[in-house]
Short mmCIF file of C-alpha atoms in Angstrom, two decimals:
data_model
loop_
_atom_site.label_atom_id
_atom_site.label_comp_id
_atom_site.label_asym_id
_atom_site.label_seq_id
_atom_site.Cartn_x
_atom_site.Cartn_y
_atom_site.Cartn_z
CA UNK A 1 2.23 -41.32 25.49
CA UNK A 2 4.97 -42.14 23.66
CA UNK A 3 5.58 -41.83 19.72
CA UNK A 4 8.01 -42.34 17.24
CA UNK A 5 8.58 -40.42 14.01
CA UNK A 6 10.36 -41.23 11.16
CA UNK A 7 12.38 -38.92 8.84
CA UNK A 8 14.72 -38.72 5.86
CA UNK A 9 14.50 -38.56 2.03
CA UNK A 10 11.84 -40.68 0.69
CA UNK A 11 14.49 -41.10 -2.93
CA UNK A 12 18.03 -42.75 -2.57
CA UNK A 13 20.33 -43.16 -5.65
CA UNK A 14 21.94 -46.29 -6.46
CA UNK A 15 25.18 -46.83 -4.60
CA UNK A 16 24.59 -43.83 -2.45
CA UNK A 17 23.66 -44.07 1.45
CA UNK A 18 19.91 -44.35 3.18
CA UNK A 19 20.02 -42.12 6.05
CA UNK A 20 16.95 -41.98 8.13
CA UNK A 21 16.22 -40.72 11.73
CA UNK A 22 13.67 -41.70 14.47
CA UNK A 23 12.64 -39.12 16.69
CA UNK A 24 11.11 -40.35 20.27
CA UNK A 25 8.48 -37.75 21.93
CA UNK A 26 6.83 -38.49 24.94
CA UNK A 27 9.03 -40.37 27.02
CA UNK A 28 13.48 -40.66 27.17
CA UNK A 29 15.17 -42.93 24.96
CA UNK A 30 16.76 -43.91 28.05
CA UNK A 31 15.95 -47.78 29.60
CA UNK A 32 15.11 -49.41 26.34
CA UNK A 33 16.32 -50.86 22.99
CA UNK A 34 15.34 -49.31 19.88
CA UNK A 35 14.64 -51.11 16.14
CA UNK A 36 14.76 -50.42 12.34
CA UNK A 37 12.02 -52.55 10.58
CA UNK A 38 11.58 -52.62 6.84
CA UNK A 39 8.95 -54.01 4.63
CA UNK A 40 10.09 -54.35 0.35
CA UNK A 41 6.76 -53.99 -1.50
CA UNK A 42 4.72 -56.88 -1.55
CA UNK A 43 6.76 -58.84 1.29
CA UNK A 44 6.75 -59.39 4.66
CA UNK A 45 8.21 -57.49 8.13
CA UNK A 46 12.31 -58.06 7.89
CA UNK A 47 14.08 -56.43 11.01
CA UNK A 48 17.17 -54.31 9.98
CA UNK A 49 19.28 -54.09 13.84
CA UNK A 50 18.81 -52.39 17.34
CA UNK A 51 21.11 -50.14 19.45
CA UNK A 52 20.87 -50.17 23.28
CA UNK A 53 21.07 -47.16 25.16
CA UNK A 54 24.59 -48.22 26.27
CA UNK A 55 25.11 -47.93 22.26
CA UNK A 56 25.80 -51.42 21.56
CA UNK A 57 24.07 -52.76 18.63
CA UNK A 58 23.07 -55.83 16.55
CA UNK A 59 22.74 -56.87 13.23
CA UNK A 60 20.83 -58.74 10.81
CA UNK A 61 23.43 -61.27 9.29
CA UNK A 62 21.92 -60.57 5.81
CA UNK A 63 22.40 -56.91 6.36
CA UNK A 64 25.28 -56.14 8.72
CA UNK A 65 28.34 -55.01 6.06
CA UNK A 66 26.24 -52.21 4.86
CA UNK A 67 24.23 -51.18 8.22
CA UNK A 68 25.10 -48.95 11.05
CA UNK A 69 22.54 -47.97 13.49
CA UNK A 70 23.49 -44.91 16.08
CA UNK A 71 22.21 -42.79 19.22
CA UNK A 72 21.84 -39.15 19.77
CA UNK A 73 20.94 -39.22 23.34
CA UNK A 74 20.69 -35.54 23.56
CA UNK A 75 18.30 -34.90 20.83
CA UNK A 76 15.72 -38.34 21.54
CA UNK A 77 16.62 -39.69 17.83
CA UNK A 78 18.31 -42.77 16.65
CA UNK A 79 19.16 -43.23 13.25
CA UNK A 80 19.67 -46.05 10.20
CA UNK A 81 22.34 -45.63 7.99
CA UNK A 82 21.93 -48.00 5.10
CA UNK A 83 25.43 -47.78 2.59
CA UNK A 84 25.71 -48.69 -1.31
CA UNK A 85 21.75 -48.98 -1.86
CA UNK A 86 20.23 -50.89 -4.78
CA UNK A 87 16.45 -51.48 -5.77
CA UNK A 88 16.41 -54.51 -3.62
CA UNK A 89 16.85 -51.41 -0.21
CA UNK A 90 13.52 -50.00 -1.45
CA UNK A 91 10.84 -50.82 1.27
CA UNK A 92 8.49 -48.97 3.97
CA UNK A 93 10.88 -48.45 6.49
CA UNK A 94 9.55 -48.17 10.79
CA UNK A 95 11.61 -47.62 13.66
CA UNK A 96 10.16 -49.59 16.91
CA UNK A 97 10.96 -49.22 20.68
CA UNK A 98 11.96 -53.01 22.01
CA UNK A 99 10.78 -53.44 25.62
CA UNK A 100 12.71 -55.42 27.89
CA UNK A 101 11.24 -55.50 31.58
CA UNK A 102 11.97 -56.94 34.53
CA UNK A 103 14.91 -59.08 32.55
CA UNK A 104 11.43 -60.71 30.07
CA UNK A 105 11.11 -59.40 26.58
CA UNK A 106 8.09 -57.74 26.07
CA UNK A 107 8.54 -57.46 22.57
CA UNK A 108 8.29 -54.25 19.91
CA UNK A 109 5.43 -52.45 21.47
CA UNK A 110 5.65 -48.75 19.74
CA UNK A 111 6.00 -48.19 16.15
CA UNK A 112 6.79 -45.54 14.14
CA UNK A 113 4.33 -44.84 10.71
CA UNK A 114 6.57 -45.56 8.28
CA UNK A 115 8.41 -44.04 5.91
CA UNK A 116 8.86 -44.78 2.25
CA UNK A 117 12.44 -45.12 0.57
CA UNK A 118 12.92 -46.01 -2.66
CA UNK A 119 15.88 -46.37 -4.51
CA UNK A 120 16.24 -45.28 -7.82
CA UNK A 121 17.87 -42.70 -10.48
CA UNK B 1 20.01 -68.44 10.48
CA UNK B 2 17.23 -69.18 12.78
CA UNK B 3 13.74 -69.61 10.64
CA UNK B 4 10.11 -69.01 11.67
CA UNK B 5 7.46 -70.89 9.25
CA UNK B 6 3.93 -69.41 9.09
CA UNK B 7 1.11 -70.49 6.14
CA UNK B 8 1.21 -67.85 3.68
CA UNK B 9 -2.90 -67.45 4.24
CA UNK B 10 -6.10 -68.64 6.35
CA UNK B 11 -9.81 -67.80 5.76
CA UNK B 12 -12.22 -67.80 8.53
CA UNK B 13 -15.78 -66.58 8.09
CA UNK B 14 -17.34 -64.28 10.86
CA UNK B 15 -17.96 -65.06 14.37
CA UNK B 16 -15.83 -67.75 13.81
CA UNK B 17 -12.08 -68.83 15.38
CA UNK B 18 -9.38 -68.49 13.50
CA UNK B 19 -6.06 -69.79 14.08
CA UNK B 20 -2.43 -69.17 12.97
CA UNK B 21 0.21 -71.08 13.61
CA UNK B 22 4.24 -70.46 13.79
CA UNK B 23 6.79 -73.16 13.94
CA UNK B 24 10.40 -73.10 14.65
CA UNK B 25 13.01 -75.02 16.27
CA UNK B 26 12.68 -75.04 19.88
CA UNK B 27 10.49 -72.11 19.89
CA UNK B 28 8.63 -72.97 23.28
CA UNK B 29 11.74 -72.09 24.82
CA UNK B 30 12.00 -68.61 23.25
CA UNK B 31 10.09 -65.18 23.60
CA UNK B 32 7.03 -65.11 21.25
CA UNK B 33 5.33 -62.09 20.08
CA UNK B 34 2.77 -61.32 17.59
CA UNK B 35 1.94 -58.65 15.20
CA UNK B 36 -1.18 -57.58 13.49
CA UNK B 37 -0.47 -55.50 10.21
CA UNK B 38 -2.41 -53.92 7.94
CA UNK B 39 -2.07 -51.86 4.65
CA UNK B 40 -1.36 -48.34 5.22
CA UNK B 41 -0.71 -48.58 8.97
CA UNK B 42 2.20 -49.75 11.32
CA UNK B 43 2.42 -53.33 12.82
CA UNK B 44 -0.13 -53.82 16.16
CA UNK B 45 1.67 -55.70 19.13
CA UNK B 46 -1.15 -58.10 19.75
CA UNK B 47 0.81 -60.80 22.21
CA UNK B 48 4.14 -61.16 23.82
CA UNK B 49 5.75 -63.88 25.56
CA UNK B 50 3.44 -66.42 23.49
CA UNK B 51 0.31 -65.82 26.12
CA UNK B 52 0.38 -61.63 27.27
CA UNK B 53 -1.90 -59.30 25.41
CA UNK B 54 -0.89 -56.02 25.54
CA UNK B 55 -3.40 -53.24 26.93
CA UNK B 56 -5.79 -52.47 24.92
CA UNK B 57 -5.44 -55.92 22.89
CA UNK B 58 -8.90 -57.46 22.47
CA UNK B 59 -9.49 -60.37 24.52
CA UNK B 60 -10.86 -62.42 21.37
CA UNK B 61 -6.81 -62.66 20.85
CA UNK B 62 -4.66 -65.37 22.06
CA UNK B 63 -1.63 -67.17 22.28
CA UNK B 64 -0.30 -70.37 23.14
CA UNK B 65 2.90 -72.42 22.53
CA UNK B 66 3.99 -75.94 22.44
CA UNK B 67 7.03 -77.55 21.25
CA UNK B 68 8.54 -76.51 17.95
CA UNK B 69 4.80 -74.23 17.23
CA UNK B 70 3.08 -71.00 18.63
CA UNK B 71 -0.58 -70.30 17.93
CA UNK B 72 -2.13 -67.10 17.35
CA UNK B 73 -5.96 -67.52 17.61
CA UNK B 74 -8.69 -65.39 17.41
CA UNK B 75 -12.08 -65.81 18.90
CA UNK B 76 -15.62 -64.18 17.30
CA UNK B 77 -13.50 -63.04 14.18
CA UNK B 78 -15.18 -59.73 12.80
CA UNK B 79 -14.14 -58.51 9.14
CA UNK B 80 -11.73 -55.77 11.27
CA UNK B 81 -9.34 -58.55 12.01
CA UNK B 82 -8.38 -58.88 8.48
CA UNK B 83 -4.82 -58.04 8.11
CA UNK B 84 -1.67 -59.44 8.04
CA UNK B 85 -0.38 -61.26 11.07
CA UNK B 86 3.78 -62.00 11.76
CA UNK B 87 5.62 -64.34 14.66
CA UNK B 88 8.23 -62.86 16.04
CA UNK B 89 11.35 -63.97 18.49
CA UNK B 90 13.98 -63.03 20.36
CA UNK B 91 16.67 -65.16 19.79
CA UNK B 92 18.23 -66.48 23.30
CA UNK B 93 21.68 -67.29 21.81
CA UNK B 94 22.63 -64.62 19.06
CA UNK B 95 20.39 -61.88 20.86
CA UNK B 96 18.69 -61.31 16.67
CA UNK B 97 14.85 -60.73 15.99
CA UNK B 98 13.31 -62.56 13.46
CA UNK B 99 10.19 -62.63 11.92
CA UNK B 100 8.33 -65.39 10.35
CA UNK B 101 7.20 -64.75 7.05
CA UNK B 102 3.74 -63.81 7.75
CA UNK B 103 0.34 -65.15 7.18
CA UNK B 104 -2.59 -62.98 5.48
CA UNK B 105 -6.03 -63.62 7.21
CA UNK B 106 -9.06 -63.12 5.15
CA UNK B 107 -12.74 -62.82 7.08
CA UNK B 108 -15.27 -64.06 4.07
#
């Protein structure tokens, strides 16, 4: 069965970079698209971007001058890297695997717990 | 920007239906999926491609789309449905996700 797990530092400083990683256990990172998902207290889901395993990637509009999203192949993980952070970056972040099959999107069917950043000095 | 509307809430008492709806432009032609959520825990796939329940989904939970509006309903609610529930596509031209902004249901 497959699971995700978040990790990084749950505190950012203000203009200073949110690093997190996903680790994938159970099954190769291989054959799918993976997601960064974030939630800001008191509002709703807001995806963040997705690499392929090919390493493309894609963007949020609202997001993509300060986002990079990568692949370590070797290691199961995919990471977020969020630069020059304010309050507004705080938020319950989840990574998510996005299942394509049989060229039909099946939509974000494993999810990560969640991890907490907030952003603050 | 592509936009997904939802109503911000819906109340439905027990054994009843409830129903959610999620309207965009064109969205019968796009890949619909739904998401339970609720506080403490990560999202829930509940359906993709508008109609498919995942394994394990419930079959009190539905979907169906027509025109510009997908529907989320939910047969025999119990107070364990309470959560939050977001639409979700795929968009076909710039290859984004979005989410609609999500509508809390409340079991009185």
């Amino acid at each position: 069965q497959v699971q995700l797990q978040e990790s990084g530092p749950g505190l950012v400083e203000p203009s200073e970079t949110l690093s997190l990683t996903c680790t994938v256990s159970g099954d190769s990172i291989s054959g799918y698209y993976w997601s960064w998902i974030r939630q800001p207290p008191g509002k709703g889901l807001e995806w963040i971007g997705y690499i392929q395993y090919s390493g493309n990637t894609n963007y949020n509009p609202s997001l993509k001058s300060r986002v990079i999203i990568s692949l370590d192949t070797s290691k199961n993980q995919f990471s977020l890297n969020v630069i020059s952070v304010t309050a507004a970056d705080t938020a319950v972040y989840y990574c998510a695997r996005v299942k394509w099959w049989s060229s039909s999107y099946h939509g974000m069917d494993v999810w990560g717990q969640g991890t907490t950043v907030t952003v603050s000095s | 920007s592509y936009e997904l509307t939802q109503p911000p809430s819906v109340s439905v008492s027990p054994g009843q239906t409830a129903t959610i709806t999620c309207s965009g432009d064109k969205l019968g032609d796009k890949y619909v999926c739904w998401y339970q959520h609720k506080p403490g825990q990560s999202p829930i796939l509940v359906i993709y491609q508008a109609v498919k329940r995942p394994s394990g989904i419930p079959e009190r939970f539905s979907g169906s789309t027509s025109g510009n509006t997908a529907t989320l309903t939910i047969s025999e609610t119990q107070a364990m449905d309470e959560a939050d529930y977001y639409c979700h596509v795929w968009g076909s031209n710039t290859a984004h996700i979005v989410f609609g902004g999500g509508t809390r249901l409340t079991v009185l």
